[in-house]
Coordinates of C-alpha atoms and ligand atoms in Angstrom, one line a residue:
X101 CA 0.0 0.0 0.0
X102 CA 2.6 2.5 0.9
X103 CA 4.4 2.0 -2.3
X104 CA 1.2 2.6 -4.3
X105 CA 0.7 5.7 -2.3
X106 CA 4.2 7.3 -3.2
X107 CA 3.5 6.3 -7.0
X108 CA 0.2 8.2 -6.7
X109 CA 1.8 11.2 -5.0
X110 CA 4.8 11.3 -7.9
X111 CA 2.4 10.7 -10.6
X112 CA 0.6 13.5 -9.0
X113 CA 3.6 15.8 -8.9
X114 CA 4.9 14.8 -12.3
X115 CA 1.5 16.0 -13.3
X116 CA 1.6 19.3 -11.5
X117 CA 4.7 20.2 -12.8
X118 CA 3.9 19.6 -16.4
X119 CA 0.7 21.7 -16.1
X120 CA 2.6 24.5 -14.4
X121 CA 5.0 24.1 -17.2
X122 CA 1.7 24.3 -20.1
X123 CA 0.7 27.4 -18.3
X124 CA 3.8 29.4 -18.1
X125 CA 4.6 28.6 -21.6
X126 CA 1.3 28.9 -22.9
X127 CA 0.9 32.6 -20.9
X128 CA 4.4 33.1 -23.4
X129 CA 4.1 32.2 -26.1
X130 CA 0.1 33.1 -26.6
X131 CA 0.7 36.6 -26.4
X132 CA 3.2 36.9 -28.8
X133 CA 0.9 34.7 -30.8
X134 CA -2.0 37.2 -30.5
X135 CA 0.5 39.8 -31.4
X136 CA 2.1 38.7 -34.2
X137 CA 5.3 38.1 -33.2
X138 CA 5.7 34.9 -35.3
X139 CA 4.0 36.5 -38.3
X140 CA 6.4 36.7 -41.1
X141 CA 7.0 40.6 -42.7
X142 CA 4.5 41.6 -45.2
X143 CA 5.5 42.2 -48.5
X144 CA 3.9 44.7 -51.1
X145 CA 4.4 46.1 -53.7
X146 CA 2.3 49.6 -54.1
X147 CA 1.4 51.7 -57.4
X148 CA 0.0 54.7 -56.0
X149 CA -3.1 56.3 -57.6
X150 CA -2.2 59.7 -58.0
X151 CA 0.1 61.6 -55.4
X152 CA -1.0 63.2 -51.9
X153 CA -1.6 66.7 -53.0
X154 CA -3.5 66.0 -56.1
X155 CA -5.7 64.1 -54.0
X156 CA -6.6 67.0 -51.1
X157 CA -7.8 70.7 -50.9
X158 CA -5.7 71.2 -48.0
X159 CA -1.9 71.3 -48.1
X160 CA -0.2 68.3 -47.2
X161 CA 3.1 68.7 -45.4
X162 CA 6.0 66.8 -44.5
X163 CA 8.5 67.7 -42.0
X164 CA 12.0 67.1 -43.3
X165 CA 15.1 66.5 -42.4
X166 CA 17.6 69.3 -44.1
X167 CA 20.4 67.4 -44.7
X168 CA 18.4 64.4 -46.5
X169 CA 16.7 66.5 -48.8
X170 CA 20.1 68.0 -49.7
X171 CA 22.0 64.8 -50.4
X172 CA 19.3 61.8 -51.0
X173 CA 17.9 62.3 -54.7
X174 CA 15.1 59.6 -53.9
X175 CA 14.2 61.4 -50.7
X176 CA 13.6 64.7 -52.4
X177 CA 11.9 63.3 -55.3
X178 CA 9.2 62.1 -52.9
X179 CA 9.1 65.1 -51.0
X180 CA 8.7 67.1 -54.5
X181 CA 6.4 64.6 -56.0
X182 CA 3.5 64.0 -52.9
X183 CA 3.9 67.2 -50.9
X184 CA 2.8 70.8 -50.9
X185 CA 3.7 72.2 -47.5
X186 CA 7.3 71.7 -45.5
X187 CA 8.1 72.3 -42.5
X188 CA 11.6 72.0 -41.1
X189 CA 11.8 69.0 -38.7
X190 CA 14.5 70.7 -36.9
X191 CA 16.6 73.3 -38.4
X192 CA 14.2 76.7 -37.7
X193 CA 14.8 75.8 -33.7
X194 CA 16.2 77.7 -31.4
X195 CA 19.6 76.4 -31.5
X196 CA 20.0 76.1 -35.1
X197 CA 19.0 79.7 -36.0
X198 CA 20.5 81.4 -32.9
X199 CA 23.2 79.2 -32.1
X200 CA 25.0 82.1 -30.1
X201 CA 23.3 85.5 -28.3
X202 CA 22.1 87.1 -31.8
X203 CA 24.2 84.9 -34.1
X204 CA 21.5 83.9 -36.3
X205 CA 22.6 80.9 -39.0
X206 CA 20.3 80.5 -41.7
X207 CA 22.1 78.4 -43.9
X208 CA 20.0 75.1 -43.3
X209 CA 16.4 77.0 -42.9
X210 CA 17.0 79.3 -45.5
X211 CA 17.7 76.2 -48.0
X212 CA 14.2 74.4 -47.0
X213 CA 12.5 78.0 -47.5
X214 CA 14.0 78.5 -51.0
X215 CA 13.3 74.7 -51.3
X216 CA 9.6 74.7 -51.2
X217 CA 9.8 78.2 -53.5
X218 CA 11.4 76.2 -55.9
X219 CA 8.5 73.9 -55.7
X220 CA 5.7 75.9 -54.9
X221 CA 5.4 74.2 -51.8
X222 CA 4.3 76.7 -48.9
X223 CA 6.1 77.0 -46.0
X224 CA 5.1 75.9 -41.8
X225 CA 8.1 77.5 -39.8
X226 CA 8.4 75.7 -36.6
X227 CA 8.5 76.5 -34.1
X228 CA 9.6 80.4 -32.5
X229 CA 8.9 79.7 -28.3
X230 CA 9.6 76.2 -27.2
X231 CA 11.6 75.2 -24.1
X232 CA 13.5 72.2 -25.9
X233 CA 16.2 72.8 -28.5
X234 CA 17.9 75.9 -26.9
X235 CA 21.1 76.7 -26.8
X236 CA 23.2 76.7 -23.7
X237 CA 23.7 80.2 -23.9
X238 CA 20.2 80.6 -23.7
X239 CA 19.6 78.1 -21.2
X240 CA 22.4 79.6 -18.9
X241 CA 21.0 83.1 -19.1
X242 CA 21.2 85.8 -16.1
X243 CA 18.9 88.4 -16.6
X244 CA 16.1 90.6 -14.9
X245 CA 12.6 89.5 -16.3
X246 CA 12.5 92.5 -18.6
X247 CA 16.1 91.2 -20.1
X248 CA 14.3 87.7 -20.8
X249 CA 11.4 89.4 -22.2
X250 CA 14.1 91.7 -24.7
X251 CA 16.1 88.5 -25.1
X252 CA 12.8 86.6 -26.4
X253 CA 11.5 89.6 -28.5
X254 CA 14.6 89.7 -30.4
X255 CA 14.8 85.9 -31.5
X256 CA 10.9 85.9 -32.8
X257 CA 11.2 89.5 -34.0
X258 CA 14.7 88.3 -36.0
X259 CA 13.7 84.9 -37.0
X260 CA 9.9 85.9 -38.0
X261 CA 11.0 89.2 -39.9
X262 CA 13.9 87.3 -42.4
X263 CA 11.1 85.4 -43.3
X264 CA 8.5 87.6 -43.7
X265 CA 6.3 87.2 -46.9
X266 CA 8.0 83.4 -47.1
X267 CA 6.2 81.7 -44.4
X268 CA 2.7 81.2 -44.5
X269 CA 2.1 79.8 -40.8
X270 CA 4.7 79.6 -37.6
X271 CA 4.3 77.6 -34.7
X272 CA 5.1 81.2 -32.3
X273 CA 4.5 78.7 -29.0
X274 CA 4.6 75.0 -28.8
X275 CA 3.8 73.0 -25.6
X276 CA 3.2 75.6 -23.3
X277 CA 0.4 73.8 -21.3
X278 CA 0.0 70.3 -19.2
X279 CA -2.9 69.2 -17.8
X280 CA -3.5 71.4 -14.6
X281 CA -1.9 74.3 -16.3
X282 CA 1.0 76.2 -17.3
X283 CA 4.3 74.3 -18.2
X284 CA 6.7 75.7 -15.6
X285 CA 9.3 76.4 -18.5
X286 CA 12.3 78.5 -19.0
X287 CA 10.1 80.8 -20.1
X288 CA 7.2 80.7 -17.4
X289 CA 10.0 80.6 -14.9
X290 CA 11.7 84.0 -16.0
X291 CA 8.6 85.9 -17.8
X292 CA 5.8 84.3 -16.2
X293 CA 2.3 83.3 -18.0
X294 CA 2.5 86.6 -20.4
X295 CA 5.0 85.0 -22.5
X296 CA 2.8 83.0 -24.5
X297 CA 0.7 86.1 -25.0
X298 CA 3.5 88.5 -25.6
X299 CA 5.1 86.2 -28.3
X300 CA 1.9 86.0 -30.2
X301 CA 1.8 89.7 -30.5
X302 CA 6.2 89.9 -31.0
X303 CA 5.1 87.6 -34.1
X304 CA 2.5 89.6 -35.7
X305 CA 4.3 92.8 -35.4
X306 CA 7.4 91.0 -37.4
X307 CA 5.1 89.2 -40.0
X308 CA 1.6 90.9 -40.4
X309 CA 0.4 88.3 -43.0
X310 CA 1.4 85.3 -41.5
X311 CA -1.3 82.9 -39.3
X312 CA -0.1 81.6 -36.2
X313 CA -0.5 79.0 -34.0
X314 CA -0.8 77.4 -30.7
X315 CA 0.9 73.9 -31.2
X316 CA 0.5 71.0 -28.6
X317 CA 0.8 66.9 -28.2
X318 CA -1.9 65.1 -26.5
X319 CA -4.3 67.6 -27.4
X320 CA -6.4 65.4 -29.4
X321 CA -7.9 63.1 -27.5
X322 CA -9.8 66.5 -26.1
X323 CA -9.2 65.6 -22.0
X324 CA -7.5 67.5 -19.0
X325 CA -4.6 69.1 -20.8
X326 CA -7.1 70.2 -24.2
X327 CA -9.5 71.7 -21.9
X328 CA -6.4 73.9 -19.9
X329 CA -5.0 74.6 -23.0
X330 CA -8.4 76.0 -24.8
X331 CA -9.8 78.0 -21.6
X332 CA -5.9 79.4 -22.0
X333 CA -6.3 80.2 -25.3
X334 CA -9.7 81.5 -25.4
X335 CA -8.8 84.0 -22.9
X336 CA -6.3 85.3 -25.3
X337 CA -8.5 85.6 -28.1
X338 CA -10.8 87.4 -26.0
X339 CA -8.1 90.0 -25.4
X340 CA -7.4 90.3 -28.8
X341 CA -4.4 88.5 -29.2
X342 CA -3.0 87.8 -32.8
X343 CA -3.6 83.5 -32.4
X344 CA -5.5 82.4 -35.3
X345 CA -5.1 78.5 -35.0
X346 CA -4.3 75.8 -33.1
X347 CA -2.2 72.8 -34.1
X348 CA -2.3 68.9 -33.7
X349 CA 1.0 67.5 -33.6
X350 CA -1.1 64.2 -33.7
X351 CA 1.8 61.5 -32.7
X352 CA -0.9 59.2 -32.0
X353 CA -1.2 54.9 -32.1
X354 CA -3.0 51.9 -33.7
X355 CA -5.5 52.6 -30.8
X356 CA -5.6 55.9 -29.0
X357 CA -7.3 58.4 -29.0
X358 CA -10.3 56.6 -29.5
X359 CA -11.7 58.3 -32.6
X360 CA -15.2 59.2 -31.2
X361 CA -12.3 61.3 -28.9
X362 CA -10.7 63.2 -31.5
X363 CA -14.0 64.0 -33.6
X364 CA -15.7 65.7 -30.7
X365 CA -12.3 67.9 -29.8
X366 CA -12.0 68.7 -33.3
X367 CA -16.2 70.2 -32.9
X368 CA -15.3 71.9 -30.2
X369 CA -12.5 73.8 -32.4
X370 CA -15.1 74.0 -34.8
X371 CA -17.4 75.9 -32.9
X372 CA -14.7 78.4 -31.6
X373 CA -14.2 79.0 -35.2
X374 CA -10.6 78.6 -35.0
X375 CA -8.5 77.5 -37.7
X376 CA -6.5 73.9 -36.9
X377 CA -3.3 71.9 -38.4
X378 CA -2.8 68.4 -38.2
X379 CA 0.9 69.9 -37.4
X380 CA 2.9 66.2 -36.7
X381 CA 1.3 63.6 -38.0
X382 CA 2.5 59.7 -37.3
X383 CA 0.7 56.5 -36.6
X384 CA 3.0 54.4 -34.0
X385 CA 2.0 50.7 -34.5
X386 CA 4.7 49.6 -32.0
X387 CA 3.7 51.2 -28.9
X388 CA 4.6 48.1 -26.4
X389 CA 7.0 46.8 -28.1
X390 CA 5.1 43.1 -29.3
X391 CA 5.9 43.2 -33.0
X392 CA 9.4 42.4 -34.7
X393 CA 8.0 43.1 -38.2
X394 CA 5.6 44.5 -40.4
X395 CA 2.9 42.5 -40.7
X396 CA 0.4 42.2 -43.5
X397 CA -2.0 42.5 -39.9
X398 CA -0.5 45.8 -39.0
X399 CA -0.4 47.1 -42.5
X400 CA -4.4 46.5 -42.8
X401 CA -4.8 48.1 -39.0
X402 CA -2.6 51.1 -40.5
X403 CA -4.6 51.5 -43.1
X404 CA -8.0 51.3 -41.4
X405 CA -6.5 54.0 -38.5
X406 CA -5.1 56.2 -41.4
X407 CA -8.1 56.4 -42.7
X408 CA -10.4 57.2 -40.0
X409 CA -8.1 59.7 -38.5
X410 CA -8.0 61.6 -41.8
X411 CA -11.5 61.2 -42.5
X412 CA -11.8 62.9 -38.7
X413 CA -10.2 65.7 -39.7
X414 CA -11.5 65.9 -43.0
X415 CA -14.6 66.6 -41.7
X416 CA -13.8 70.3 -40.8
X417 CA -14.0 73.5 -42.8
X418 CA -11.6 75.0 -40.9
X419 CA -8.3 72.2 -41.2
X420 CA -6.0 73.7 -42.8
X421 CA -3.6 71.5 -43.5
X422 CA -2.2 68.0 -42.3
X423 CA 1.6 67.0 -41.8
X424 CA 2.8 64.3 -41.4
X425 CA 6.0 64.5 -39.1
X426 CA 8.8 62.7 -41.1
X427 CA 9.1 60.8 -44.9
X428 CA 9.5 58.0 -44.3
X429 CA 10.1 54.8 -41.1
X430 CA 13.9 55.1 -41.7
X431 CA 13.4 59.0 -40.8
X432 CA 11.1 59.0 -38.5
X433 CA 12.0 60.5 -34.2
X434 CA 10.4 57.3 -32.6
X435 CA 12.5 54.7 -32.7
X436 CA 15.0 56.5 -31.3
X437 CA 13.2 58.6 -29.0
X438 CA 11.0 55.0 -27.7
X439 CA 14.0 52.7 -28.1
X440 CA 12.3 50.7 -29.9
X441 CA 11.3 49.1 -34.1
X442 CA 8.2 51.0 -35.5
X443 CA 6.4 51.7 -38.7
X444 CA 4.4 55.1 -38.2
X445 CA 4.9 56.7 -41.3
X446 CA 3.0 56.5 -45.0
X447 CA 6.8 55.3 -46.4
X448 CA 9.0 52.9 -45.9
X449 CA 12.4 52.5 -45.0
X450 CA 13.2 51.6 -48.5
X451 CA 10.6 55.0 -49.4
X452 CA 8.0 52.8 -50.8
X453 CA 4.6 53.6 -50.6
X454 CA 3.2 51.2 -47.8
X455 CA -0.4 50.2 -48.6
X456 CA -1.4 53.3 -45.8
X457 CA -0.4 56.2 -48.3
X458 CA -3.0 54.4 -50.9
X459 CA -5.6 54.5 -47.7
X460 CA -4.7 58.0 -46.9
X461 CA -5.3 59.0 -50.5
X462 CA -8.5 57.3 -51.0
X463 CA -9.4 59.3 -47.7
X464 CA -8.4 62.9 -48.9
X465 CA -10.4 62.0 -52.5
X466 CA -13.3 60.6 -50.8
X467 CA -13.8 64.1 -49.0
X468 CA -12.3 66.6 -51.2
X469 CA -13.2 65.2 -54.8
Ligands
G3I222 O1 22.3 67.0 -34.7 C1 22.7 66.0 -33.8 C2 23.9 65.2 -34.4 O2 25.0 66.1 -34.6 C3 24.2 64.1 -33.4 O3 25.2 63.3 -34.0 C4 23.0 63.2 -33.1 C5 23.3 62.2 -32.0 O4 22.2 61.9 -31.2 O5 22.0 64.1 -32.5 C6 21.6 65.1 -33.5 O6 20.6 65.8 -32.9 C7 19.3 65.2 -32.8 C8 18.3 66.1 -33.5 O7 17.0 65.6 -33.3 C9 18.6 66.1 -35.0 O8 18.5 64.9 -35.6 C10 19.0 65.1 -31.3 O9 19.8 64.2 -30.6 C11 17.5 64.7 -31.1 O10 17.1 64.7 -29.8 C12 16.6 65.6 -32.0 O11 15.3 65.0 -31.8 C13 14.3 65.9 -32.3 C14 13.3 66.2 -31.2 O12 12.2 66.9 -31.7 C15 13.9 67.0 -30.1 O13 13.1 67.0 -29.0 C16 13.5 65.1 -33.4 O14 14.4 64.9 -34.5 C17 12.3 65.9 -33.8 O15 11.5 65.0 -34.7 C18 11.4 66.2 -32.6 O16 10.3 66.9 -33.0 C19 9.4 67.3 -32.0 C20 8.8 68.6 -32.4 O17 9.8 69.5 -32.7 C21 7.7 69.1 -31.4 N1 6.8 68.0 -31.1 C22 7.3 66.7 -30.8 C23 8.2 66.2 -31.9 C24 8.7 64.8 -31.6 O18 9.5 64.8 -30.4

């Protein structure tokens, strides 16, 4: 009997073990299952209908990098061929164009700007305010709040008067707000609230004709930080101050915002009759880091969330133009910036057409022709 009872007991344990063993593997390997992991890279081969401009009423943009469009012939060619708009994804910034206490470069801004001339391409300068991107001059400043103020005057007055007549919108302030207020910034820090007010009007006096605009992340999905950020800029307007837009950098994912989310904060903009920019446009399909490749999978959930987004902001009279932040996946700030593999763009890394651009044209004719 004893004997029997120990076989039971190791049969039993034997048993255990390999269920415990199932589990943990299955609670693996499912996942990655469920998230493609094992899928194998899609590959397409895409014939675009017509390019992005011909298909919208609205601008398209591109923010590009100034060195690629001067030495990579395929990279420009795309940029000429889909692409009405640039903005420069780094190179009007603080520390490009004032490098050194009124030292203004304008080598690398001043090529994107004759650029899009060439090309009859407008121009979106970004961005004149921001608190990343300075200097170190700037950054190390000692001053009284009225030296800040003349020091911050000076750049927007500089950088928006050489371009006068050549740009057609500026970013003057970009992320100025969180959710429970004011971003306590360099510049909050040393001017207090008025900046954001103050560089609005430093702008306009420099460049009469241009529009400009409040720019912001996380903006879209219309909670906490929209709703600070509107009652903020609302205010303004209701003191006159020069804003005549706000834009949507839009550096969204596969899943959020939800899009019921971004249609009713885009009414709301609507009813303040404001103008609006999809200013940064990029789809992240990577966001925790489950997929290794491109999957046919992804490439259909791409092309379903480009197209709903765009449609979203198709929908308003007053968009004024989308932008898509980057050319292509090889040149795109999240891979770096996330550490990790990601896809959010309309080209890929080779600067094929993925089978989004197609979805993001069929989107653009389905509302504008
Ligand atoms: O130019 C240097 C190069 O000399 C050096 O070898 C290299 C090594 O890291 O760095 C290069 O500078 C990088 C710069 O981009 C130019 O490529 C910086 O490290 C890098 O931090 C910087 O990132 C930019 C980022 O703003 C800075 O915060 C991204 O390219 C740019 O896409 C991103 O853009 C911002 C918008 O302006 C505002 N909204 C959010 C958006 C995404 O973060």
């Amino acid at each position: 009997m004893k004997i029997k009872f120990s076989k039971v007991r190791s049969i039993k344990k034997k048993y255990r073990i390999s269920c415990c063993t199932l589990i943990i593997a299955a609670s693996i390997i499912l996942p990655l299952i469920v998230f493609g992991y094992f899928e194998t890279p899609y590959s397409y081969d895409v014939e675009l209908s017509t390019t992005f401009k011909e298909a919208s009423a609205v601008p398209i943009g591109v923010a590009v990098n100034v060195n690629k469009l001067r030495e990579n012939e395929q990279y420009r060619d795309l940029v000429i061929e889909h692409f009405d708009s640039l903005t420069a994804e780094n190179h009007m910034k603080w520390m490009y164009v004032e490098p050194s206490e009124n030292q203004f470069y304008w080598n690398d801004s001043d090529y994107i700007v004759e650029f899009a001339g060439n090309h009859s391409m407008i121009v979106h300068g970004h961005c004149l305010v921001w608190h990343q991107q300075l200097p170190s001059w700037v950054e190390n400043y000692e001053g009284t709040t009225e030296e800040w103020e003349l020091m911050l005057k000076n750049h927007i007055q500089t950088v928006a008067s050489h371009y006068k007549g050549q740009i057609a919108t500026w970013d003057v302030v970009n992320e100025a707000f969180e959710n429970d207020g004011y971003r306590k910034n360099i510049w909050y820090e040393h001017i207090g609230p008025d900046y954001i007010k103050k560089a609005f009007i430093w702008a306009h006096e420099a460049d009469p004709d241009a529009k400009l605009y409040y720019n912001d992340f996380s903006i879209l999905k219309g909670d906490a930080k929209f709703t600070t950020m509107i009652e903020a800029i609302k205010e303004l307007l209701d003191e006159g101050v020069p804003i005549h837009g706000i834009g949507f950098q839009a550096h969204i994912t596969d899943t959020s915002p939800l899009i019921s989310n971004i249609e009713s904060t885009l009414n709301i903009i609507d009813d303040l009759n404001l103008s609006y920019r999809v200013s940064e446009l990029d789809i992240s399909m990577n966001q925790f880091k489950t997929h290794r490749e491109y999957t046919k999978r992804i490439s259909d959930s791409q092309c379903e969330r480009y197209y709903e987004v765009t449609n979203a902001f198709c929908q308003s009279p007053y968009l004024t133009g989308v932008t898509t932040w980057g050319l292509s996946d090889a040149d795109s700030w999240i891979p770096a910036f996330n550490d990790r593999i990601d896809w959010p763009l309309l080209f890929d890394s080779n600067y094929q057409p993925k089978p989004a651009a197609q979805c993001f044209i069929n989107v653009l004719e389905n509302n504008y022709s």
